[in-house]
mmCIF file with all atom_site columns, N, CA and C in Angstrom:
data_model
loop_
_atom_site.group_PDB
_atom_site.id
_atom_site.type_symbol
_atom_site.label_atom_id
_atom_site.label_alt_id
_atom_site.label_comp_id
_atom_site.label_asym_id
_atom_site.label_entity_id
_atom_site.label_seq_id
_atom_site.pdbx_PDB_ins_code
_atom_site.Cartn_x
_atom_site.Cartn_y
_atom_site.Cartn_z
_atom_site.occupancy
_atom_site.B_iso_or_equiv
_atom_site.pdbx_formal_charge
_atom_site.auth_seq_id
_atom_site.auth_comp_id
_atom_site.auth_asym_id
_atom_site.auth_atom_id
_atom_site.pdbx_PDB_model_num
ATOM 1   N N  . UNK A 1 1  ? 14.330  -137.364 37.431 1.00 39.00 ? 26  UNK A N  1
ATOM 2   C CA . UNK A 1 1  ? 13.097  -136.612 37.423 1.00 39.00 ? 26  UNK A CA 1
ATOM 3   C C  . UNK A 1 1  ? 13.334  -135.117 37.553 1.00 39.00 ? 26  UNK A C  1
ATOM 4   N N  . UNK A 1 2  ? 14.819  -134.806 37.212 1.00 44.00 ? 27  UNK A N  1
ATOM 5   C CA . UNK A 1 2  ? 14.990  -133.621 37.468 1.00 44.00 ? 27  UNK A CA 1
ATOM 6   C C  . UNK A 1 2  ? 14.115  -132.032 36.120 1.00 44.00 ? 27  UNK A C  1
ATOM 7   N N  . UNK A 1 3  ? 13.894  -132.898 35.324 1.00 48.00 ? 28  UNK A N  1
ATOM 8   C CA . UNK A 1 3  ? 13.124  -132.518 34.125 1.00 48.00 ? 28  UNK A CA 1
ATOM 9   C C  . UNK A 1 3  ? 12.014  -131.764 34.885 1.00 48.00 ? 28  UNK A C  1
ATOM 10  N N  . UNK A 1 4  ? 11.237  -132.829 35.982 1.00 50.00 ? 29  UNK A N  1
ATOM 11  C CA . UNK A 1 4  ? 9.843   -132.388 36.187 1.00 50.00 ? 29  UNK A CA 1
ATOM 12  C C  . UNK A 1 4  ? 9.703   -131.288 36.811 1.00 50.00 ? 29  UNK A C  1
ATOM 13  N N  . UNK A 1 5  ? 10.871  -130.665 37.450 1.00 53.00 ? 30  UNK A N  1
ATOM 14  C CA . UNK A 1 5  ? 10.830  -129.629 38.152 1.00 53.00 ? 30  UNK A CA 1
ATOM 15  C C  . UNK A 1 5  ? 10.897  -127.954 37.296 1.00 53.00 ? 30  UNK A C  1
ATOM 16  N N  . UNK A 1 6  ? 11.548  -128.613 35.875 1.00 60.00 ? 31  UNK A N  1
ATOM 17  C CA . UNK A 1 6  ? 11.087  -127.057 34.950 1.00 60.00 ? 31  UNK A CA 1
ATOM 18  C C  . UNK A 1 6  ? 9.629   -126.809 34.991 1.00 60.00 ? 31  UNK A C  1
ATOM 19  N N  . UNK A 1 7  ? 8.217   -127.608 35.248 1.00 69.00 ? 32  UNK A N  1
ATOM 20  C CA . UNK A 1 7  ? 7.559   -127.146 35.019 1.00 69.00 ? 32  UNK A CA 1
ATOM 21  C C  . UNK A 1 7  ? 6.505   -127.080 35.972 1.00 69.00 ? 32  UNK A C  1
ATOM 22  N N  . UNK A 1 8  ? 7.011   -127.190 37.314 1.00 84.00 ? 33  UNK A N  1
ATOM 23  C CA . UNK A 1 8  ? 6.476   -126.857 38.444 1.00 84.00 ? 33  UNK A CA 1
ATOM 24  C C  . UNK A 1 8  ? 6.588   -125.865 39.377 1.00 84.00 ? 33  UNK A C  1
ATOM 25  N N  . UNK A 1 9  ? 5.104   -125.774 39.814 1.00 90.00 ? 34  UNK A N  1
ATOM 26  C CA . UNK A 1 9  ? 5.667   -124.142 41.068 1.00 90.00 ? 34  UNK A CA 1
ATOM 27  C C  . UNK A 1 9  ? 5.204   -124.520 42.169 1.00 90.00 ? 34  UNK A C  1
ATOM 28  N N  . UNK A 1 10 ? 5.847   -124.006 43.051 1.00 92.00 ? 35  UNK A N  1
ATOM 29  C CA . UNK A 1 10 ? 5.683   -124.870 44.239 1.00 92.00 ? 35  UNK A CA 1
ATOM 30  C C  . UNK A 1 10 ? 4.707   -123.323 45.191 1.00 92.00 ? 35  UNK A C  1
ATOM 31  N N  . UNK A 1 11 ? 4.041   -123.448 45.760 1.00 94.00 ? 36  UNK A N  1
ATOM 32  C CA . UNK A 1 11 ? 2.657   -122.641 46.271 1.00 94.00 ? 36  UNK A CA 1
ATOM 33  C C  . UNK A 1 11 ? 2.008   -123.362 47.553 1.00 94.00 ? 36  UNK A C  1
ATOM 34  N N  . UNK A 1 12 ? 1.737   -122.614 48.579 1.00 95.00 ? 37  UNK A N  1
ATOM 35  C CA . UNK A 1 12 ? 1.100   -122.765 49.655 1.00 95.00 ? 37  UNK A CA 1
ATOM 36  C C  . UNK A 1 12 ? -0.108  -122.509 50.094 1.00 95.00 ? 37  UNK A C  1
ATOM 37  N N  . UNK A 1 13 ? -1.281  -123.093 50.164 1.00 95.00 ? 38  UNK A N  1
ATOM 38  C CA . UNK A 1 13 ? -2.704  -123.200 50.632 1.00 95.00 ? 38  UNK A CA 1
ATOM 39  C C  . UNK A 1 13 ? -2.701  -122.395 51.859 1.00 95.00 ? 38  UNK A C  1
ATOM 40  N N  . UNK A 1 14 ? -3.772  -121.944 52.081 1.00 95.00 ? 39  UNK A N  1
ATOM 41  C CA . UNK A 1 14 ? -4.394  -120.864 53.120 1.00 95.00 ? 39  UNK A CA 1
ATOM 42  C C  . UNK A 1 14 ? -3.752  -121.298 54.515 1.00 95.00 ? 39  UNK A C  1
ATOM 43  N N  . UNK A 1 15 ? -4.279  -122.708 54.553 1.00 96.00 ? 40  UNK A N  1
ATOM 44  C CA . UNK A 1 15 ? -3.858  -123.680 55.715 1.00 96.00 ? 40  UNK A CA 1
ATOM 45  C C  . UNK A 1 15 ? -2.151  -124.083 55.832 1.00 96.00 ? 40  UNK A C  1
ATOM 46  N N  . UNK A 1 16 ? -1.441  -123.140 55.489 1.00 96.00 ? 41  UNK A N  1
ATOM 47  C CA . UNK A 1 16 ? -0.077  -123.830 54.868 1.00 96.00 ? 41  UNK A CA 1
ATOM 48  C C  . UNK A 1 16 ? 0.593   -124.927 54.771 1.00 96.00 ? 41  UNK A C  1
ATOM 49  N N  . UNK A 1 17 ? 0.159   -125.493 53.622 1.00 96.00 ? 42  UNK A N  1
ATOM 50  C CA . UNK A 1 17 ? 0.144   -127.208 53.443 1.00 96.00 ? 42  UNK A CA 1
ATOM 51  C C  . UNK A 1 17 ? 0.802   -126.440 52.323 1.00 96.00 ? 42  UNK A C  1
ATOM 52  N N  . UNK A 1 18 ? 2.048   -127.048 51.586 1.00 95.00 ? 43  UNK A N  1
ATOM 53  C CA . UNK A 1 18 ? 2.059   -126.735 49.982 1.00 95.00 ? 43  UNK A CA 1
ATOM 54  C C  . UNK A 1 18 ? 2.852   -127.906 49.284 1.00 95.00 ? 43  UNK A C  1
ATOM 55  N N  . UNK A 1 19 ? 2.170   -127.400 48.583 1.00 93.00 ? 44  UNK A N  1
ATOM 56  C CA . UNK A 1 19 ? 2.193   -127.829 47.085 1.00 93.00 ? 44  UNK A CA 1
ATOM 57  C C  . UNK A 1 19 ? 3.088   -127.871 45.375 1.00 93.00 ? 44  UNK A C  1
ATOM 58  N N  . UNK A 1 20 ? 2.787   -128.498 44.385 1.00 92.00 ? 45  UNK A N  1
ATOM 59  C CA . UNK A 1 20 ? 3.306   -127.913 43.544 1.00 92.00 ? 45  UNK A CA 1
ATOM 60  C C  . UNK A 1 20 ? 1.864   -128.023 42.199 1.00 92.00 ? 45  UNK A C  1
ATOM 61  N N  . UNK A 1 21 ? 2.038   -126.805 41.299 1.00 93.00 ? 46  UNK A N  1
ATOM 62  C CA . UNK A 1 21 ? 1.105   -126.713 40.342 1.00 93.00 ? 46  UNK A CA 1
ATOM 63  C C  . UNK A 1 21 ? 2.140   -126.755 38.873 1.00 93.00 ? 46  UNK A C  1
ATOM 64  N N  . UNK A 1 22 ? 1.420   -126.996 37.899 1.00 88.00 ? 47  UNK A N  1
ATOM 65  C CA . UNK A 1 22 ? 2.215   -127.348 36.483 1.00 88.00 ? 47  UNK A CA 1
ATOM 66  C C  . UNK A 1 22 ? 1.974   -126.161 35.941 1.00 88.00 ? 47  UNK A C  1
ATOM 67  N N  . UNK A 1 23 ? 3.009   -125.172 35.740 1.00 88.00 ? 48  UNK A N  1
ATOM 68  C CA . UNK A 1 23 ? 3.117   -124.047 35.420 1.00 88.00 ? 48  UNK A CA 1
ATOM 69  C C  . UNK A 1 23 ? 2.072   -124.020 33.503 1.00 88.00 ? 48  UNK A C  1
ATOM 70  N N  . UNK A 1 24 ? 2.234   -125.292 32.692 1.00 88.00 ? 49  UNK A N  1
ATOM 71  C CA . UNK A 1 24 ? 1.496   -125.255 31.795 1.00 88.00 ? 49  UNK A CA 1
ATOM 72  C C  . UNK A 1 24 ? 0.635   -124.804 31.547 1.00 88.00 ? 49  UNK A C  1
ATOM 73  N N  . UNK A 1 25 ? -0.842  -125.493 32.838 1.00 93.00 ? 50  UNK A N  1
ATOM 74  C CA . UNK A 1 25 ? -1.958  -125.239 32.859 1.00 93.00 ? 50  UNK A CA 1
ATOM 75  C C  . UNK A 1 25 ? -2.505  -123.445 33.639 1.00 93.00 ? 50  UNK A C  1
ATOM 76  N N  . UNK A 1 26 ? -1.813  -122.327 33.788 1.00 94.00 ? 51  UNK A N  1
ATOM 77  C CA . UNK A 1 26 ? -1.825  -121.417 34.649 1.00 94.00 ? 51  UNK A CA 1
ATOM 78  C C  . UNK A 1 26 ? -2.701  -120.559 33.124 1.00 94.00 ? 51  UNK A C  1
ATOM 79  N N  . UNK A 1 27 ? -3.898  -120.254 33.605 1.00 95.00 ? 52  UNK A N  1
ATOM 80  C CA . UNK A 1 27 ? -4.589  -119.509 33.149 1.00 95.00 ? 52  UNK A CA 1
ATOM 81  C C  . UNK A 1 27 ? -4.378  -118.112 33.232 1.00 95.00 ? 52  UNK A C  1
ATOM 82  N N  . UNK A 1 28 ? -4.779  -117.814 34.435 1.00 96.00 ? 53  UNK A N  1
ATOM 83  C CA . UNK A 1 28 ? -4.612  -116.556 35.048 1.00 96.00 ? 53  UNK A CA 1
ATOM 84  C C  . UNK A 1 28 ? -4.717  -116.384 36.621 1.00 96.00 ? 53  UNK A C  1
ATOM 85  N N  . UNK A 1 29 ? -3.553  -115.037 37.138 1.00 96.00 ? 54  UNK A N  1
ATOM 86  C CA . UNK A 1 29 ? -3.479  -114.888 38.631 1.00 96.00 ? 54  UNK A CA 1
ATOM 87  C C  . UNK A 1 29 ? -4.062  -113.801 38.882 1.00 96.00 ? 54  UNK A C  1
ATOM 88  N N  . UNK A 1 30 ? -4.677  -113.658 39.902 1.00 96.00 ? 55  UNK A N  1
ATOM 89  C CA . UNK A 1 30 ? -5.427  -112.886 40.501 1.00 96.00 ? 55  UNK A CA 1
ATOM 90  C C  . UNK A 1 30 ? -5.404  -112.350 41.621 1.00 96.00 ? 55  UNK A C  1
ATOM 91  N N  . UNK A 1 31 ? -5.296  -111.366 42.505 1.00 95.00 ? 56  UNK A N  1
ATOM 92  C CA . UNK A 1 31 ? -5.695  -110.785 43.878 1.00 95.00 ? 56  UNK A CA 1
ATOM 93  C C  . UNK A 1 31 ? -7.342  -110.104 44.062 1.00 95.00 ? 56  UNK A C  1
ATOM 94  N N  . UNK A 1 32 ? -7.960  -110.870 44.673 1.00 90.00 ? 57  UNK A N  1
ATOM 95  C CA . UNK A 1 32 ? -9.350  -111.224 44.767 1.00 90.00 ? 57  UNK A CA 1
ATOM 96  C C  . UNK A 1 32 ? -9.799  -111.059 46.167 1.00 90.00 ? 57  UNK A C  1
ATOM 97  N N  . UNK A 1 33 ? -8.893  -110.372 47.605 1.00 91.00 ? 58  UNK A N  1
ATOM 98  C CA . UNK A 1 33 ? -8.046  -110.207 47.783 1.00 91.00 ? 58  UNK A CA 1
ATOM 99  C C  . UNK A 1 33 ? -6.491  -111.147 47.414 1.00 91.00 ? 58  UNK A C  1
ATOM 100 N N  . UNK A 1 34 ? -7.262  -112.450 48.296 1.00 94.00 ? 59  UNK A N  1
ATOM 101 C CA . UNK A 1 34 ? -6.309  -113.260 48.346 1.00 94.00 ? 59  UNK A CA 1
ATOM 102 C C  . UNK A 1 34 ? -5.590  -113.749 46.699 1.00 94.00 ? 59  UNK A C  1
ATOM 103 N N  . UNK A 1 35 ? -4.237  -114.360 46.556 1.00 96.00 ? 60  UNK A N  1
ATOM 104 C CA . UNK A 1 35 ? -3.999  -114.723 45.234 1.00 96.00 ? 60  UNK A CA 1
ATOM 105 C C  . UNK A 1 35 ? -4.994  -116.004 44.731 1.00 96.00 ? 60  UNK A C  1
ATOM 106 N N  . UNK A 1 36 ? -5.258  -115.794 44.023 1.00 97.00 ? 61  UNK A N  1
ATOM 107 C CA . UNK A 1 36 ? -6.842  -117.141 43.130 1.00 97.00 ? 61  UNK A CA 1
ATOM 108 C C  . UNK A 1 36 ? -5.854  -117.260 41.469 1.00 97.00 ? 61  UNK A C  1
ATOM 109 N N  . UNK A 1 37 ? -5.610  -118.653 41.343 1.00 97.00 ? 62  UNK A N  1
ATOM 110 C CA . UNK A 1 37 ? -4.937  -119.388 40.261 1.00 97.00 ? 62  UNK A CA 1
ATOM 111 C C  . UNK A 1 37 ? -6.139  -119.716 39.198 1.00 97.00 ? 62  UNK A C  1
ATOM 112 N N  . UNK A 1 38 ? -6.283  -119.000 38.612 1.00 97.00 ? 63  UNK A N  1
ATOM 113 C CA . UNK A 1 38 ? -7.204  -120.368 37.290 1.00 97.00 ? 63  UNK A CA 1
ATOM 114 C C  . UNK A 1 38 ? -6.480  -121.190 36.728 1.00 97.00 ? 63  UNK A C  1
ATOM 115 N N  . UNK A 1 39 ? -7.018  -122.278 36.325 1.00 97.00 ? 64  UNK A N  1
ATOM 116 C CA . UNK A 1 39 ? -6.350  -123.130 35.550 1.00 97.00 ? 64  UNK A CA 1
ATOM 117 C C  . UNK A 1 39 ? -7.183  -123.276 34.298 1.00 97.00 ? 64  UNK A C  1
ATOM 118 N N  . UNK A 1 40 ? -6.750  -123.432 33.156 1.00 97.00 ? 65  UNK A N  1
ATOM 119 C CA . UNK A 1 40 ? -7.232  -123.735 31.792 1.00 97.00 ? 65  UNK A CA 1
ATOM 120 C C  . UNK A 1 40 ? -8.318  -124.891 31.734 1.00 97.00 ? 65  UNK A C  1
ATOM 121 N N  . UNK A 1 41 ? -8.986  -125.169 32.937 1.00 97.00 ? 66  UNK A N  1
ATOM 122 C CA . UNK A 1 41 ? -9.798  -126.161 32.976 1.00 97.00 ? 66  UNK A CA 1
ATOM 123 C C  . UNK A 1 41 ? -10.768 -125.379 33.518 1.00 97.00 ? 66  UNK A C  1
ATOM 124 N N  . UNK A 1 42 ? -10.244 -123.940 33.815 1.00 97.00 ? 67  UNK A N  1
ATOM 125 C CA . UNK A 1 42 ? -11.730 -123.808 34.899 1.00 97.00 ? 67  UNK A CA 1
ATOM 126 C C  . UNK A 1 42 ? -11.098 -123.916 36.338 1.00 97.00 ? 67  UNK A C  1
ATOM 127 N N  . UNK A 1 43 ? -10.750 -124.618 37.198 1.00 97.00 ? 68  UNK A N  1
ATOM 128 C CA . UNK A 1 43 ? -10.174 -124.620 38.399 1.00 97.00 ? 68  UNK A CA 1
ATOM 129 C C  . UNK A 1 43 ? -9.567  -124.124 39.032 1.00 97.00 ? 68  UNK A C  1
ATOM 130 N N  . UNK A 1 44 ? -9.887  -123.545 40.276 1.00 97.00 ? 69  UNK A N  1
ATOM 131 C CA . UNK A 1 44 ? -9.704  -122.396 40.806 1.00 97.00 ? 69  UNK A CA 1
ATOM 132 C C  . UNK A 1 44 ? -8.553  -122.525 42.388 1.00 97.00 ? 69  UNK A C  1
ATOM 133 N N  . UNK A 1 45 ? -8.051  -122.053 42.877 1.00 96.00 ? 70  UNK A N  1
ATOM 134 C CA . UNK A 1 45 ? -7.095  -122.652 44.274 1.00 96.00 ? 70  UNK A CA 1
ATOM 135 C C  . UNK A 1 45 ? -6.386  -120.619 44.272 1.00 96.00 ? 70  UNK A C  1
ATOM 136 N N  . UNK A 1 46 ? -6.719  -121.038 45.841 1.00 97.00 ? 71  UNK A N  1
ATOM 137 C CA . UNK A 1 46 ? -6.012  -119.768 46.357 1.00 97.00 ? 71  UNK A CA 1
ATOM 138 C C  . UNK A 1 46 ? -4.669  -120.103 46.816 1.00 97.00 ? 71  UNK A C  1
ATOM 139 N N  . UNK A 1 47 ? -4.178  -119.382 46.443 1.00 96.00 ? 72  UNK A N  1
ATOM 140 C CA . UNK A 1 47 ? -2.500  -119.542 47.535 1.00 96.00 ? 72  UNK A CA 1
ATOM 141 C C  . UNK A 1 47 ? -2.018  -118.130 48.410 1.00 96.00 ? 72  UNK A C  1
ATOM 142 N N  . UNK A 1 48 ? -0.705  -118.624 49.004 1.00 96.00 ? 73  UNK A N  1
ATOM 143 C CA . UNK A 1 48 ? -0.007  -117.423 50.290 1.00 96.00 ? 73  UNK A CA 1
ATOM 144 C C  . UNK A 1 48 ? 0.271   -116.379 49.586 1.00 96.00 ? 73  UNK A C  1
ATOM 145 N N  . UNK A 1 49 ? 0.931   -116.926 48.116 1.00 96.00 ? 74  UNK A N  1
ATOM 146 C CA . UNK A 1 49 ? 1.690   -116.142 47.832 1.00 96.00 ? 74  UNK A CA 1
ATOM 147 C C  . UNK A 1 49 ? 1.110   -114.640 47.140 1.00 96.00 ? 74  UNK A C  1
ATOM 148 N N  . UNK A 1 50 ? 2.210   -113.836 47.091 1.00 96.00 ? 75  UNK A N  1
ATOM 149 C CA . UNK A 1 50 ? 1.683   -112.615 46.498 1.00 96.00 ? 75  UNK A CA 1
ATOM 150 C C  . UNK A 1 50 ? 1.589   -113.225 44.735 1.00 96.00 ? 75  UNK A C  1
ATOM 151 N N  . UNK A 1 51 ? 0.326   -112.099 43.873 1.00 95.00 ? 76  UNK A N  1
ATOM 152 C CA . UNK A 1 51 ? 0.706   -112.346 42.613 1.00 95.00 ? 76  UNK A CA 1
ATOM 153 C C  . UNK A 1 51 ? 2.005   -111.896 41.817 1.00 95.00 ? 76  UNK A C  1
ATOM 154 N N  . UNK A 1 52 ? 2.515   -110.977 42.205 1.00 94.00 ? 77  UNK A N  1
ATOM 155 C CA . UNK A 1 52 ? 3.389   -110.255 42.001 1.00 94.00 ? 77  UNK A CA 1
ATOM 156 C C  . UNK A 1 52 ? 5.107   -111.830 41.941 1.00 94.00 ? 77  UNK A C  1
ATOM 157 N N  . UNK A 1 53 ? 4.794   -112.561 43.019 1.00 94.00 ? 78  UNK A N  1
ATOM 158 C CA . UNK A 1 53 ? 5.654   -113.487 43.084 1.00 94.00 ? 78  UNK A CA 1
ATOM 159 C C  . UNK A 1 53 ? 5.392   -114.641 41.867 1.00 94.00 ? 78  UNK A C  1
ATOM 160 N N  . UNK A 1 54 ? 4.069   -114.999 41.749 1.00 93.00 ? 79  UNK A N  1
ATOM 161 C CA . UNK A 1 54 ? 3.590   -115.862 40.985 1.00 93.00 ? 79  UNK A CA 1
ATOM 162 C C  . UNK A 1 54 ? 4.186   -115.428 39.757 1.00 93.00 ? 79  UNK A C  1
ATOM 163 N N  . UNK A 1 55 ? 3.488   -114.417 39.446 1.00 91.00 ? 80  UNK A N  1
ATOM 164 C CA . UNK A 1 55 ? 4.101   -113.848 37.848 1.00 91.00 ? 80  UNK A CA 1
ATOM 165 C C  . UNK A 1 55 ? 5.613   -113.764 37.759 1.00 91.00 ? 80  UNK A C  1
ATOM 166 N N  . UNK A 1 56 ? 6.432   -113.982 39.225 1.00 90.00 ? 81  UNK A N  1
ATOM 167 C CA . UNK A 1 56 ? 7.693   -114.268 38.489 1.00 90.00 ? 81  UNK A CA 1
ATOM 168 C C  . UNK A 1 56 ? 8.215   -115.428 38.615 1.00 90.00 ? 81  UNK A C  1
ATOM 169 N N  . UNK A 1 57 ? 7.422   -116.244 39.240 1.00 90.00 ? 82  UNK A N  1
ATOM 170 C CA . UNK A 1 57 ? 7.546   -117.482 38.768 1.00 90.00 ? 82  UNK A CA 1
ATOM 171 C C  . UNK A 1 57 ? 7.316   -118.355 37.535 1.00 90.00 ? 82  UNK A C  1
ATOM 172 N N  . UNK A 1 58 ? 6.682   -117.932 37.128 1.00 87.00 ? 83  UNK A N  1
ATOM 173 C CA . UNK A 1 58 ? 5.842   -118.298 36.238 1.00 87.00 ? 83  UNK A CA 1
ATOM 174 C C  . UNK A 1 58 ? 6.820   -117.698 35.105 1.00 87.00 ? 83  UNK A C  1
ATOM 175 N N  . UNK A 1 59 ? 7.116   -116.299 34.782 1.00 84.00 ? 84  UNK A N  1
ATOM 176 C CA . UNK A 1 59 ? 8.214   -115.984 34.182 1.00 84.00 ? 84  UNK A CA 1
ATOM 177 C C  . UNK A 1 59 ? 9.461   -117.051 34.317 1.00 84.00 ? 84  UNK A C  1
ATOM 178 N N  . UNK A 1 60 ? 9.900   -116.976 35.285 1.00 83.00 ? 85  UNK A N  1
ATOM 179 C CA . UNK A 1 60 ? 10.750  -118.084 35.548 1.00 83.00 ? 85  UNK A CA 1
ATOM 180 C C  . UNK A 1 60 ? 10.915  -119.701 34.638 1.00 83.00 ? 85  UNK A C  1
ATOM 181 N N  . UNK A 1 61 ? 10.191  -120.218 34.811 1.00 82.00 ? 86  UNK A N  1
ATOM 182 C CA . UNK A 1 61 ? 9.377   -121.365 34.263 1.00 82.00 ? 86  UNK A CA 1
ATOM 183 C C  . UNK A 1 61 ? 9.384   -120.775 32.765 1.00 82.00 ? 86  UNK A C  1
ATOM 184 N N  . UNK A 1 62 ? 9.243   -119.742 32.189 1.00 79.00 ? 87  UNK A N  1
ATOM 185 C CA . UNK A 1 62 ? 9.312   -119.772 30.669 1.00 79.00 ? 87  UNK A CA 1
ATOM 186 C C  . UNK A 1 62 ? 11.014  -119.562 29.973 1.00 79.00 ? 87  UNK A C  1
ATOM 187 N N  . UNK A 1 63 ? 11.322  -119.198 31.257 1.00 79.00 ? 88  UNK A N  1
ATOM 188 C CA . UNK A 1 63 ? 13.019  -118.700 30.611 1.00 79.00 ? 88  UNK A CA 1
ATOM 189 C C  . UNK A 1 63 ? 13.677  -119.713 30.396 1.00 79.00 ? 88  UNK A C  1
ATOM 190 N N  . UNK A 1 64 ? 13.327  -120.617 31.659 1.00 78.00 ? 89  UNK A N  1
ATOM 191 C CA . UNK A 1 64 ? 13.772  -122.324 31.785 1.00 78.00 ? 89  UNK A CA 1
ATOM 192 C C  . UNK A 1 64 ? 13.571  -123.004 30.921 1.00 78.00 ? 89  UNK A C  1
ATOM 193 N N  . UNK A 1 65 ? 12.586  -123.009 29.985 1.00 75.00 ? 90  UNK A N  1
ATOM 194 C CA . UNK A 1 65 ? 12.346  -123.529 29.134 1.00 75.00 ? 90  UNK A CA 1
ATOM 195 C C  . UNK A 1 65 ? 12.552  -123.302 27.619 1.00 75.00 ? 90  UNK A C  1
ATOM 196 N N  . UNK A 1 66 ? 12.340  -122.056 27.877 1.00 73.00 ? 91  UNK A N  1
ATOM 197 C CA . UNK A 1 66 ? 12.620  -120.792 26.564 1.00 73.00 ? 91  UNK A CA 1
ATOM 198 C C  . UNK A 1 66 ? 11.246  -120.672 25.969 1.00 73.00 ? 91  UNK A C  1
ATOM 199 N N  . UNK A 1 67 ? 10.267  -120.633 26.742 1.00 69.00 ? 92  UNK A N  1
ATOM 200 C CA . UNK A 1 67 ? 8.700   -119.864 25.567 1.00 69.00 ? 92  UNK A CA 1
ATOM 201 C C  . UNK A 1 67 ? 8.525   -118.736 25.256 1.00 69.00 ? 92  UNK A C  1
ATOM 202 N N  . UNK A 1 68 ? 8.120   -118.394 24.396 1.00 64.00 ? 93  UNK A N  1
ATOM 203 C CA . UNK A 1 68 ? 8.198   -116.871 24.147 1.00 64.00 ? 93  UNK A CA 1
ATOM 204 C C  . UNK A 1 68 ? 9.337   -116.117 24.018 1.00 64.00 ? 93  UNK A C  1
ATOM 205 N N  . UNK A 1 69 ? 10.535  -116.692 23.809 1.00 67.00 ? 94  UNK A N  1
ATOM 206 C CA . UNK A 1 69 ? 11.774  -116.129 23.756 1.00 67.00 ? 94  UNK A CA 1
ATOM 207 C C  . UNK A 1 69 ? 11.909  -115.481 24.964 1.00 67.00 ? 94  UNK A C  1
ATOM 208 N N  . UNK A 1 70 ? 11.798  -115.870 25.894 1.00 59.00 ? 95  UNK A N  1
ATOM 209 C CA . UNK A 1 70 ? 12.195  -115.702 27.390 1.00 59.00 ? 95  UNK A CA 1
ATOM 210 C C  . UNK A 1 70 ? 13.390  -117.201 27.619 1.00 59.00 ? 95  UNK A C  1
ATOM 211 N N  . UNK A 1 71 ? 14.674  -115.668 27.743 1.00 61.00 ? 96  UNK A N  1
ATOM 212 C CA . UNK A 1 71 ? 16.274  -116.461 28.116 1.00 61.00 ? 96  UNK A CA 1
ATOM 213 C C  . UNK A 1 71 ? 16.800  -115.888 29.460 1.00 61.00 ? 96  UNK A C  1
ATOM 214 N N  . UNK A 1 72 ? 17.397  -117.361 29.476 1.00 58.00 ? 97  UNK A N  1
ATOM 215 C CA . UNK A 1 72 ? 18.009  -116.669 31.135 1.00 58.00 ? 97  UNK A CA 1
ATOM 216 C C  . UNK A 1 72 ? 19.081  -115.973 30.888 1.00 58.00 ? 97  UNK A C  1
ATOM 217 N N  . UNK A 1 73 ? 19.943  -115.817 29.408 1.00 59.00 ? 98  UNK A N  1
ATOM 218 C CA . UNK A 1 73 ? 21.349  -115.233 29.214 1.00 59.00 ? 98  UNK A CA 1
ATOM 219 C C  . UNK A 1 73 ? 20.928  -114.152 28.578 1.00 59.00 ? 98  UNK A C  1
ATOM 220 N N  . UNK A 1 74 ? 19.837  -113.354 28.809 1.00 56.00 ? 99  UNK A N  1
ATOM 221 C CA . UNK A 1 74 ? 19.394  -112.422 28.565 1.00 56.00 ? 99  UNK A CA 1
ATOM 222 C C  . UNK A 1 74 ? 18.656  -110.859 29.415 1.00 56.00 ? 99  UNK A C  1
ATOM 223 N N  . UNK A 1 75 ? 18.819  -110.001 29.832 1.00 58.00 ? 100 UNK A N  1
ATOM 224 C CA . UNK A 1 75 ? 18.894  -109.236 30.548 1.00 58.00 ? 100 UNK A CA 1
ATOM 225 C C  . UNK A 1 75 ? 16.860  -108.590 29.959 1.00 58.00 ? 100 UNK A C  1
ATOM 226 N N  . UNK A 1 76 ? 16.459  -108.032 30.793 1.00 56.00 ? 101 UNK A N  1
ATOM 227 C CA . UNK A 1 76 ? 14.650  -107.411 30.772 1.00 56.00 ? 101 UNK A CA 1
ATOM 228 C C  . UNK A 1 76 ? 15.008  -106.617 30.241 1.00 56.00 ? 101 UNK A C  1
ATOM 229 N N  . UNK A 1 77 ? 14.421  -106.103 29.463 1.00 56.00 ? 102 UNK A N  1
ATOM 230 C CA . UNK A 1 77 ? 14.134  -104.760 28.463 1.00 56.00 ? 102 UNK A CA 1
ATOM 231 C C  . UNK A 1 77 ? 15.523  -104.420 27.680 1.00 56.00 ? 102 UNK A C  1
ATOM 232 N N  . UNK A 1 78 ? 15.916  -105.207 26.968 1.00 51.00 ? 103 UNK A N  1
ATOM 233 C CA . UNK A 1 78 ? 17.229  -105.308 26.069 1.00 51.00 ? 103 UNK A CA 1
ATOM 234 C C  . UNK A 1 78 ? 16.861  -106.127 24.976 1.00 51.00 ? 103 UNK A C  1
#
């Protein structure tokens, strides 16, 4: 099941219980203050984390995979 973990992010609830979300469905992140996740359904969940972290997770998750021509043997702005 080591597959399932390219496309998960793992994120912590207000109450710090956490979790993992399917990087697929990530609409858009937000600081509202707190970080607020949409999901492509509409569905909404705050987490601990900063957005700033999210978005590089989430980056992360595309290099792993390769979307958008995002490589890990590849250096930012080159």
């Amino acid at each position: 099941m080591l597959w399932l973990l390219n496309i998960i992010i793992k994120v912590t609830r207000l109450n710090g219980k956490c979790f993992h979300i399917n990087a697929l469905y990530i609409d858009t992140v937000e600081s509202l203050p707190d970080t607020t996740i949409t999901f492509t359904n509409n569905k909404k969940i705050v987490v601990l984390e900063k957005e700033e972290e999210m978005v590089e997770a989430i980056i992360q998750f595309y290099r792993t995979v390769n979307i958008l021509g995002f490589r890990n043997d590849v250096e930012e702005g080159t």
